[in-house]
């Protein structure tokens, strides 16, 4: 599924990286704990989170995650958006809560990311 | 040819935290290092950098790239870790609430660094600097 379809499904607004909106996404990881994103995620995946700060972007950057959906209508500040822009990371924002956002995407065929327990 | 870079990391400077790791990642990409190796170095360096910002009195990260390996050395100015074995356990954390609110402090940092590395060394004791070496073979 590409990000444009995800944007429609989640009734989301694009805050950064509009030019990359046709990027394909195969899996999703949803989490407010960046420590766990860093420890568990292996795939190139879409990150859904309610944690809106520059460290979410930094974490995505380190993990080669190139798209993030901020849930619960949480608006990132300018610093966070600039960092996303700098790193070519697409930022979407949806009013849906995390649970509902995941449910919508799952119902439409997007699977969860594979995580690694080593 | 070997490449050496060094970054000063300030205590409690959350706005700059991650800049060194980001820079290291970009340098490695320019050097044409394979993406999976870059990711392992980027993740472990970012964990080390966050640790210096969160827990220490400031420190330094040194990057060494040789044709065979990438080495990241993170050294801080203390105050040291009381029980290194306990700190290496997944889920053990002494991070304050403000750090948890930023999505960190889950007690996954040190174990994650070890997981990403081909070689991992840590030396620390209370009242002394903590020194961490992460090596990923190319």
PDB file of C-alpha atoms in Angstrom:
ATOM      1  CA  UNK A   1       0.000   0.000   0.000  1.00  0.00           C
ATOM      2  CA  UNK A   2       1.364   3.465  -0.697  1.00  0.00           C
ATOM      3  CA  UNK A   3       1.307   6.446   1.645  1.00  0.00           C
ATOM      4  CA  UNK A   4      -1.350   8.202  -0.409  1.00  0.00           C
ATOM      5  CA  UNK A   5      -3.802   5.365   0.293  1.00  0.00           C
ATOM      6  CA  UNK A   6      -2.828   5.421   3.979  1.00  0.00           C
ATOM      7  CA  UNK A   7      -3.446   9.165   4.063  1.00  0.00           C
ATOM      8  CA  UNK A   8      -6.957   8.612   2.662  1.00  0.00           C
ATOM      9  CA  UNK A   9      -7.775   5.712   4.990  1.00  0.00           C
ATOM     10  CA  UNK A  10      -6.702   7.636   8.088  1.00  0.00           C
ATOM     11  CA  UNK A  11      -8.153  10.920   6.869  1.00  0.00           C
ATOM     12  CA  UNK A  12      -4.689  12.277   7.494  1.00  0.00           C
ATOM     13  CA  UNK A  13      -2.904  15.488   6.685  1.00  0.00           C
ATOM     14  CA  UNK A  14       0.602  15.510   5.182  1.00  0.00           C
ATOM     15  CA  UNK A  15       2.910  17.752   7.198  1.00  0.00           C
ATOM     16  CA  UNK A  16       6.212  16.843   5.597  1.00  0.00           C
ATOM     17  CA  UNK A  17       7.517  14.972   2.564  1.00  0.00           C
ATOM     18  CA  UNK A  18       4.533  15.480   0.245  1.00  0.00           C
ATOM     19  CA  UNK A  19       6.867  14.677  -2.666  1.00  0.00           C
ATOM     20  CA  UNK A  20       7.376  11.132  -1.343  1.00  0.00           C
ATOM     21  CA  UNK A  21       3.671  10.346  -0.928  1.00  0.00           C
ATOM     22  CA  UNK A  22       3.811   7.495  -3.464  1.00  0.00           C
ATOM     23  CA  UNK A  23       6.248   5.501  -1.331  1.00  0.00           C
ATOM     24  CA  UNK A  24       5.197   1.918  -0.712  1.00  0.00           C
ATOM     25  CA  UNK A  25       4.722   0.565   2.801  1.00  0.00           C
ATOM     26  CA  UNK A  26       4.696  -3.169   3.538  1.00  0.00           C
ATOM     27  CA  UNK A  27       4.366  -3.315   7.322  1.00  0.00           C
ATOM     28  CA  UNK A  28       3.447  -1.184  10.324  1.00  0.00           C
ATOM     29  CA  UNK A  29       4.884  -0.820  13.821  1.00  0.00           C
ATOM     30  CA  UNK A  30       2.869   1.108  16.410  1.00  0.00           C
ATOM     31  CA  UNK A  31       4.512   2.230  19.620  1.00  0.00           C
ATOM     32  CA  UNK A  32       5.122   5.218  21.893  1.00  0.00           C
ATOM     33  CA  UNK A  33       8.362   3.811  23.233  1.00  0.00           C
ATOM     34  CA  UNK A  34      11.315   4.706  21.015  1.00  0.00           C
ATOM     35  CA  UNK A  35      13.602   2.372  22.995  1.00  0.00           C
ATOM     36  CA  UNK A  36      11.485  -0.509  21.721  1.00  0.00           C
ATOM     37  CA  UNK A  37      11.485   0.763  18.155  1.00  0.00           C
ATOM     38  CA  UNK A  38      15.294   0.778  18.315  1.00  0.00           C
ATOM     39  CA  UNK A  39      15.459  -2.667  19.915  1.00  0.00           C
ATOM     40  CA  UNK A  40      12.868  -4.665  18.009  1.00  0.00           C
ATOM     41  CA  UNK A  41      12.136  -3.341  14.551  1.00  0.00           C
ATOM     42  CA  UNK A  42      13.930  -4.994  11.626  1.00  0.00           C
ATOM     43  CA  UNK A  43      11.801  -4.166   8.591  1.00  0.00           C
ATOM     44  CA  UNK A  44      11.568  -0.951   6.722  1.00  0.00           C
ATOM     45  CA  UNK A  45       8.205  -0.077   8.147  1.00  0.00           C
ATOM     46  CA  UNK A  46       5.661   2.655   8.787  1.00  0.00           C
ATOM     47  CA  UNK A  47       5.739   3.968  12.356  1.00  0.00           C
ATOM     48  CA  UNK A  48       2.499   4.948  14.096  1.00  0.00           C
ATOM     49  CA  UNK A  49       3.037   6.853  17.315  1.00  0.00           C
ATOM     50  CA  UNK A  50       1.621   9.478  19.632  1.00  0.00           C
ATOM     51  CA  UNK A  51       5.087  10.544  20.675  1.00  0.00           C
ATOM     52  CA  UNK A  52       5.674  13.888  19.020  1.00  0.00           C
ATOM     53  CA  UNK A  53       9.229  15.111  19.503  1.00  0.00           C
ATOM     54  CA  UNK A  54      12.498  15.323  17.546  1.00  0.00           C
ATOM     55  CA  UNK A  55      13.637  11.998  19.022  1.00  0.00           C
ATOM     56  CA  UNK A  56      10.863  10.207  17.174  1.00  0.00           C
ATOM     57  CA  UNK A  57      12.400  11.533  13.957  1.00  0.00           C
ATOM     58  CA  UNK A  58      15.946  10.696  15.073  1.00  0.00           C
ATOM     59  CA  UNK A  59      14.844   7.167  15.916  1.00  0.00           C
ATOM     60  CA  UNK A  60      13.204   6.810  12.507  1.00  0.00           C
ATOM     61  CA  UNK A  61      16.329   8.153  10.846  1.00  0.00           C
ATOM     62  CA  UNK A  62      18.559   5.574  12.573  1.00  0.00           C
ATOM     63  CA  UNK A  63      16.149   2.758  11.719  1.00  0.00           C
ATOM     64  CA  UNK A  64      15.725   3.739   8.034  1.00  0.00           C
ATOM     65  CA  UNK A  65      12.018   4.327   8.694  1.00  0.00           C
ATOM     66  CA  UNK A  66      10.913   6.842   6.085  1.00  0.00           C
ATOM     67  CA  UNK A  67       7.306   7.539   7.075  1.00  0.00           C
ATOM     68  CA  UNK A  68       5.589   8.314  10.401  1.00  0.00           C
ATOM     69  CA  UNK A  69       1.923   8.788  11.287  1.00  0.00           C
ATOM     70  CA  UNK A  70       1.302  10.888  14.403  1.00  0.00           C
ATOM     71  CA  UNK A  71      -1.969   9.763  15.968  1.00  0.00           C
ATOM     72  CA  UNK A  72      -4.513  11.359  18.338  1.00  0.00           C
ATOM     73  CA  UNK A  73      -4.214  14.640  16.399  1.00  0.00           C
ATOM     74  CA  UNK A  74      -0.902  15.412  18.051  1.00  0.00           C
ATOM     75  CA  UNK A  75       0.862  18.226  16.268  1.00  0.00           C
ATOM     76  CA  UNK A  76       4.671  18.145  16.059  1.00  0.00           C
ATOM     77  CA  UNK A  77       6.574  21.393  16.605  1.00  0.00           C
ATOM     78  CA  UNK A  78       8.597  23.169  13.942  1.00  0.00           C
ATOM     79  CA  UNK A  79      11.896  21.647  15.062  1.00  0.00           C
ATOM     80  CA  UNK A  80      10.481  18.154  14.692  1.00  0.00           C
ATOM     81  CA  UNK A  81       9.075  18.894  11.241  1.00  0.00           C
ATOM     82  CA  UNK A  82      12.312  20.508  10.063  1.00  0.00           C
ATOM     83  CA  UNK A  83      14.244  17.441  11.125  1.00  0.00           C
ATOM     84  CA  UNK A  84      11.811  15.222   9.209  1.00  0.00           C
ATOM     85  CA  UNK A  85      12.102  17.426   6.135  1.00  0.00           C
ATOM     86  CA  UNK A  86      15.907  17.336   6.347  1.00  0.00           C
ATOM     87  CA  UNK A  87      15.865  13.554   6.426  1.00  0.00           C
ATOM     88  CA  UNK A  88      13.221  13.019   3.762  1.00  0.00           C
ATOM     89  CA  UNK A  89      10.802  11.438   6.234  1.00  0.00           C
ATOM     90  CA  UNK A  90       7.084  11.695   5.411  1.00  0.00           C
ATOM     91  CA  UNK A  91       4.955  12.935   8.314  1.00  0.00           C
ATOM     92  CA  UNK A  92       1.215  12.298   8.396  1.00  0.00           C
ATOM     93  CA  UNK A  93      -1.111  13.361  11.180  1.00  0.00           C
ATOM     94  CA  UNK A  94      -4.458  11.729  11.930  1.00  0.00           C
ATOM     95  CA  UNK A  95      -7.152  12.497  14.494  1.00  0.00           C
ATOM     96  CA  UNK A  96      -7.774   8.783  15.082  1.00  0.00           C
ATOM     97  CA  UNK A  97      -6.360   7.164  18.214  1.00  0.00           C
ATOM     98  CA  UNK A  98      -3.581   4.596  17.883  1.00  0.00           C
ATOM     99  CA  UNK A  99      -5.920   1.621  18.243  1.00  0.00           C
ATOM    100  CA  UNK A 100      -8.349   2.826  15.591  1.00  0.00           C
ATOM    101  CA  UNK A 101      -5.560   3.820  13.188  1.00  0.00           C
ATOM    102  CA  UNK A 102      -4.027   0.349  13.473  1.00  0.00           C
ATOM    103  CA  UNK A 103      -7.433  -1.274  13.049  1.00  0.00           C
ATOM    104  CA  UNK A 104      -8.161   0.634   9.858  1.00  0.00           C
ATOM    105  CA  UNK A 105      -4.797  -0.198   8.299  1.00  0.00           C
ATOM    106  CA  UNK A 106      -4.934  -3.846   9.372  1.00  0.00           C
ATOM    107  CA  UNK A 107      -8.437  -4.271   8.004  1.00  0.00           C
ATOM    108  CA  UNK A 108      -7.209  -2.927   4.698  1.00  0.00           C
ATOM    109  CA  UNK A 109      -4.455  -5.497   4.433  1.00  0.00           C
ATOM    110  CA  UNK A 110      -1.391  -3.947   6.089  1.00  0.00           C
ATOM    111  CA  UNK A 111       0.384  -6.431   8.366  1.00  0.00           C
ATOM    112  CA  UNK A 112       2.386  -5.756  11.497  1.00  0.00           C
ATOM    113  CA  UNK A 113       6.177  -5.524  11.322  1.00  0.00           C
ATOM    114  CA  UNK A 114       8.177  -8.632  12.108  1.00  0.00           C
ATOM    115  CA  UNK A 115      10.114  -8.117  15.292  1.00  0.00           C
ATOM    116  CA  UNK A 116      13.154  -9.983  16.426  1.00  0.00           C
ATOM    117  CA  UNK A 117      13.571 -11.611  19.810  1.00  0.00           C
ATOM    118  CA  UNK A 118      17.250 -12.413  20.043  1.00  0.00           C
TER     119      UNK A 118
ATOM    120  CA  UNK B   1      42.938   4.358   4.718  1.00  0.00           C
ATOM    121  CA  UNK B   2      41.537   4.898   8.195  1.00  0.00           C
ATOM    122  CA  UNK B   3      39.023   7.582   9.052  1.00  0.00           C
ATOM    123  CA  UNK B   4      38.757   9.051  12.535  1.00  0.00           C
ATOM    124  CA  UNK B   5      36.059  11.433  13.749  1.00  0.00           C
ATOM    125  CA  UNK B   6      35.297  12.726  17.198  1.00  0.00           C
ATOM    126  CA  UNK B   7      32.165  14.284  18.697  1.00  0.00           C
ATOM    127  CA  UNK B   8      31.682  16.035  22.029  1.00  0.00           C
ATOM    128  CA  UNK B   9      28.374  15.130  23.691  1.00  0.00           C
ATOM    129  CA  UNK B  10      26.919  17.557  26.231  1.00  0.00           C
ATOM    130  CA  UNK B  11      25.169  16.495  29.400  1.00  0.00           C
ATOM    131  CA  UNK B  12      21.358  16.864  29.369  1.00  0.00           C
ATOM    132  CA  UNK B  13      21.316  18.600  25.970  1.00  0.00           C
ATOM    133  CA  UNK B  14      18.280  16.838  24.564  1.00  0.00           C
ATOM    134  CA  UNK B  15      17.875  19.249  21.663  1.00  0.00           C
ATOM    135  CA  UNK B  16      21.251  18.220  20.215  1.00  0.00           C
ATOM    136  CA  UNK B  17      21.038  14.558  21.240  1.00  0.00           C
ATOM    137  CA  UNK B  18      21.266  12.394  18.154  1.00  0.00           C
ATOM    138  CA  UNK B  19      23.255  14.848  16.034  1.00  0.00           C
ATOM    139  CA  UNK B  20      26.510  12.911  16.357  1.00  0.00           C
ATOM    140  CA  UNK B  21      24.809   9.633  15.406  1.00  0.00           C
ATOM    141  CA  UNK B  22      23.077  11.314  12.497  1.00  0.00           C
ATOM    142  CA  UNK B  23      26.391  12.716  11.295  1.00  0.00           C
ATOM    143  CA  UNK B  24      28.121   9.341  11.655  1.00  0.00           C
ATOM    144  CA  UNK B  25      25.354   7.700   9.660  1.00  0.00           C
ATOM    145  CA  UNK B  26      25.780  10.216   6.840  1.00  0.00           C
ATOM    146  CA  UNK B  27      29.570   9.783   6.797  1.00  0.00           C
ATOM    147  CA  UNK B  28      29.247   5.989   6.574  1.00  0.00           C
ATOM    148  CA  UNK B  29      26.750   6.335   3.742  1.00  0.00           C
ATOM    149  CA  UNK B  30      29.170   8.579   1.849  1.00  0.00           C
ATOM    150  CA  UNK B  31      31.858   5.952   2.328  1.00  0.00           C
ATOM    151  CA  UNK B  32      29.608   3.413   0.610  1.00  0.00           C
ATOM    152  CA  UNK B  33      29.289   1.088   3.630  1.00  0.00           C
ATOM    153  CA  UNK B  34      26.433  -1.474   3.188  1.00  0.00           C
ATOM    154  CA  UNK B  35      23.060  -0.299   4.562  1.00  0.00           C
ATOM    155  CA  UNK B  36      22.597  -3.135   7.099  1.00  0.00           C
ATOM    156  CA  UNK B  37      26.006  -2.387   8.660  1.00  0.00           C
ATOM    157  CA  UNK B  38      25.262   1.344   8.758  1.00  0.00           C
ATOM    158  CA  UNK B  39      21.974   0.658  10.538  1.00  0.00           C
ATOM    159  CA  UNK B  40      23.655  -1.461  13.220  1.00  0.00           C
ATOM    160  CA  UNK B  41      26.245   1.264  13.853  1.00  0.00           C
ATOM    161  CA  UNK B  42      23.631   4.046  13.732  1.00  0.00           C
ATOM    162  CA  UNK B  43      21.342   2.341  16.248  1.00  0.00           C
ATOM    163  CA  UNK B  44      24.107   1.443  18.695  1.00  0.00           C
ATOM    164  CA  UNK B  45      25.739   4.871  18.407  1.00  0.00           C
ATOM    165  CA  UNK B  46      22.388   6.586  18.990  1.00  0.00           C
ATOM    166  CA  UNK B  47      21.785   4.467  22.092  1.00  0.00           C
ATOM    167  CA  UNK B  48      25.276   5.338  23.357  1.00  0.00           C
ATOM    168  CA  UNK B  49      24.779   9.025  22.601  1.00  0.00           C
ATOM    169  CA  UNK B  50      21.415   9.101  24.404  1.00  0.00           C
ATOM    170  CA  UNK B  51      23.027   7.362  27.375  1.00  0.00           C
ATOM    171  CA  UNK B  52      25.731  10.032  27.610  1.00  0.00           C
ATOM    172  CA  UNK B  53      23.103  12.802  27.406  1.00  0.00           C
ATOM    173  CA  UNK B  54      20.758  11.151  29.912  1.00  0.00           C
ATOM    174  CA  UNK B  55      23.046   9.573  32.477  1.00  0.00           C
ATOM    175  CA  UNK B  56      26.499  11.153  32.382  1.00  0.00           C
ATOM    176  CA  UNK B  57      28.295  14.420  33.062  1.00  0.00           C
ATOM    177  CA  UNK B  58      29.023  14.667  29.332  1.00  0.00           C
ATOM    178  CA  UNK B  59      31.422  12.756  27.136  1.00  0.00           C
ATOM    179  CA  UNK B  60      32.738  11.956  23.718  1.00  0.00           C
ATOM    180  CA  UNK B  61      32.083   9.601  20.841  1.00  0.00           C
ATOM    181  CA  UNK B  62      34.983   8.537  18.627  1.00  0.00           C
ATOM    182  CA  UNK B  63      34.442   6.866  15.295  1.00  0.00           C
ATOM    183  CA  UNK B  64      37.141   4.816  13.603  1.00  0.00           C
ATOM    184  CA  UNK B  65      36.576   3.322  10.165  1.00  0.00           C
ATOM    185  CA  UNK B  66      39.149   0.920   8.730  1.00  0.00           C
ATOM    186  CA  UNK B  67      38.803  -1.324   5.666  1.00  0.00           C
ATOM    187  CA  UNK B  68      37.864  -4.216   7.982  1.00  0.00           C
ATOM    188  CA  UNK B  69      35.699  -2.698  10.691  1.00  0.00           C
ATOM    189  CA  UNK B  70      33.815   0.239  12.143  1.00  0.00           C
ATOM    190  CA  UNK B  71      34.544   1.073  15.759  1.00  0.00           C
ATOM    191  CA  UNK B  72      32.574   3.438  17.959  1.00  0.00           C
ATOM    192  CA  UNK B  73      33.993   4.370  21.316  1.00  0.00           C
ATOM    193  CA  UNK B  74      31.775   6.235  23.783  1.00  0.00           C
ATOM    194  CA  UNK B  75      33.534   7.627  26.847  1.00  0.00           C
ATOM    195  CA  UNK B  76      31.935   9.838  29.458  1.00  0.00           C
ATOM    196  CA  UNK B  77      33.163  11.830  32.466  1.00  0.00           C
ATOM    197  CA  UNK B  78      31.275   9.738  35.003  1.00  0.00           C
ATOM    198  CA  UNK B  79      29.559   9.269  37.409  1.00  0.00           C
ATOM    199  CA  UNK B  80      29.845   5.591  36.432  1.00  0.00           C
ATOM    200  CA  UNK B  81      27.548   2.579  36.707  1.00  0.00           C
ATOM    201  CA  UNK B  82      27.187   0.904  40.085  1.00  0.00           C
ATOM    202  CA  UNK B  83      26.325  -2.573  38.798  1.00  0.00           C
ATOM    203  CA  UNK B  84      27.221  -3.146  35.144  1.00  0.00           C
ATOM    204  CA  UNK B  85      25.727  -6.644  35.064  1.00  0.00           C
ATOM    205  CA  UNK B  86      22.384  -5.295  36.250  1.00  0.00           C
ATOM    206  CA  UNK B  87      22.537  -2.402  33.751  1.00  0.00           C
ATOM    207  CA  UNK B  88      22.994  -4.946  30.952  1.00  0.00           C
ATOM    208  CA  UNK B  89      19.699  -6.643  31.838  1.00  0.00           C
ATOM    209  CA  UNK B  90      16.799  -5.850  29.498  1.00  0.00           C
ATOM    210  CA  UNK B  91      14.243  -3.699  31.257  1.00  0.00           C
ATOM    211  CA  UNK B  92      16.519  -2.380  33.992  1.00  0.00           C
ATOM    212  CA  UNK B  93      16.622   1.400  33.928  1.00  0.00           C
ATOM    213  CA  UNK B  94      17.523   4.305  36.202  1.00  0.00           C
ATOM    214  CA  UNK B  95      16.255   6.933  33.746  1.00  0.00           C
ATOM    215  CA  UNK B  96      14.183   9.767  35.232  1.00  0.00           C
ATOM    216  CA  UNK B  97      10.554  10.408  34.242  1.00  0.00           C
ATOM    217  CA  UNK B  98      11.322  13.293  31.871  1.00  0.00           C
ATOM    218  CA  UNK B  99      13.422  10.863  29.815  1.00  0.00           C
ATOM    219  CA  UNK B 100      10.651   8.265  29.774  1.00  0.00           C
ATOM    220  CA  UNK B 101       8.240  10.888  28.530  1.00  0.00           C
ATOM    221  CA  UNK B 102      10.516  11.324  25.514  1.00  0.00           C
ATOM    222  CA  UNK B 103      10.171   7.628  24.742  1.00  0.00           C
ATOM    223  CA  UNK B 104      13.437   6.452  26.266  1.00  0.00           C
ATOM    224  CA  UNK B 105      14.567   4.812  29.480  1.00  0.00           C
ATOM    225  CA  UNK B 106      13.036   1.398  28.852  1.00  0.00           C
ATOM    226  CA  UNK B 107      16.219  -0.334  29.890  1.00  0.00           C
ATOM    227  CA  UNK B 108      16.916  -1.550  26.369  1.00  0.00           C
ATOM    228  CA  UNK B 109      19.900   0.640  25.470  1.00  0.00           C
ATOM    229  CA  UNK B 110      22.928  -1.374  26.577  1.00  0.00           C
ATOM    230  CA  UNK B 111      21.483  -4.776  25.553  1.00  0.00           C
ATOM    231  CA  UNK B 112      20.557  -3.275  22.186  1.00  0.00           C
ATOM    232  CA  UNK B 113      24.083  -1.962  21.634  1.00  0.00           C
ATOM    233  CA  UNK B 114      25.447  -5.422  22.372  1.00  0.00           C
ATOM    234  CA  UNK B 115      22.934  -6.997  19.992  1.00  0.00           C
ATOM    235  CA  UNK B 116      23.949  -4.686  17.134  1.00  0.00           C
ATOM    236  CA  UNK B 117      27.679  -5.209  17.629  1.00  0.00           C
ATOM    237  CA  UNK B 118      30.073  -7.952  16.571  1.00  0.00           C
ATOM    238  CA  UNK B 119      32.184  -6.991  19.564  1.00  0.00           C
ATOM    239  CA  UNK B 120      30.963  -5.068  22.602  1.00  0.00           C
ATOM    240  CA  UNK B 121      32.970  -3.975  25.624  1.00  0.00           C
ATOM    241  CA  UNK B 122      31.864  -1.948  28.610  1.00  0.00           C
ATOM    242  CA  UNK B 123      33.889  -0.858  31.583  1.00  0.00           C
ATOM    243  CA  UNK B 124      32.474   1.220  34.394  1.00  0.00           C
ATOM    244  CA  UNK B 125      32.277   1.540  38.133  1.00  0.00           C
ATOM    245  CA  UNK B 126      30.802   4.064  40.506  1.00  0.00           C
ATOM    246  CA  UNK B 127      32.772   7.327  40.565  1.00  0.00           C
ATOM    247  CA  UNK B 128      34.582   6.524  37.307  1.00  0.00           C
ATOM    248  CA  UNK B 129      33.983   7.137  33.602  1.00  0.00           C
ATOM    249  CA  UNK B 130      32.002   4.632  31.566  1.00  0.00           C
ATOM    250  CA  UNK B 131      33.743   3.427  28.438  1.00  0.00           C
ATOM    251  CA  UNK B 132      31.875   1.524  25.753  1.00  0.00           C
ATOM    252  CA  UNK B 133      33.376   0.068  22.591  1.00  0.00           C
ATOM    253  CA  UNK B 134      31.194  -1.150  19.746  1.00  0.00           C
ATOM    254  CA  UNK B 135      32.767  -2.911  16.770  1.00  0.00           C
ATOM    255  CA  UNK B 136      30.953  -3.976  13.619  1.00  0.00           C
ATOM    256  CA  UNK B 137      32.965  -5.898  11.024  1.00  0.00           C
ATOM    257  CA  UNK B 138      32.601  -4.842   7.413  1.00  0.00           C
TER     258      UNK B 138
END
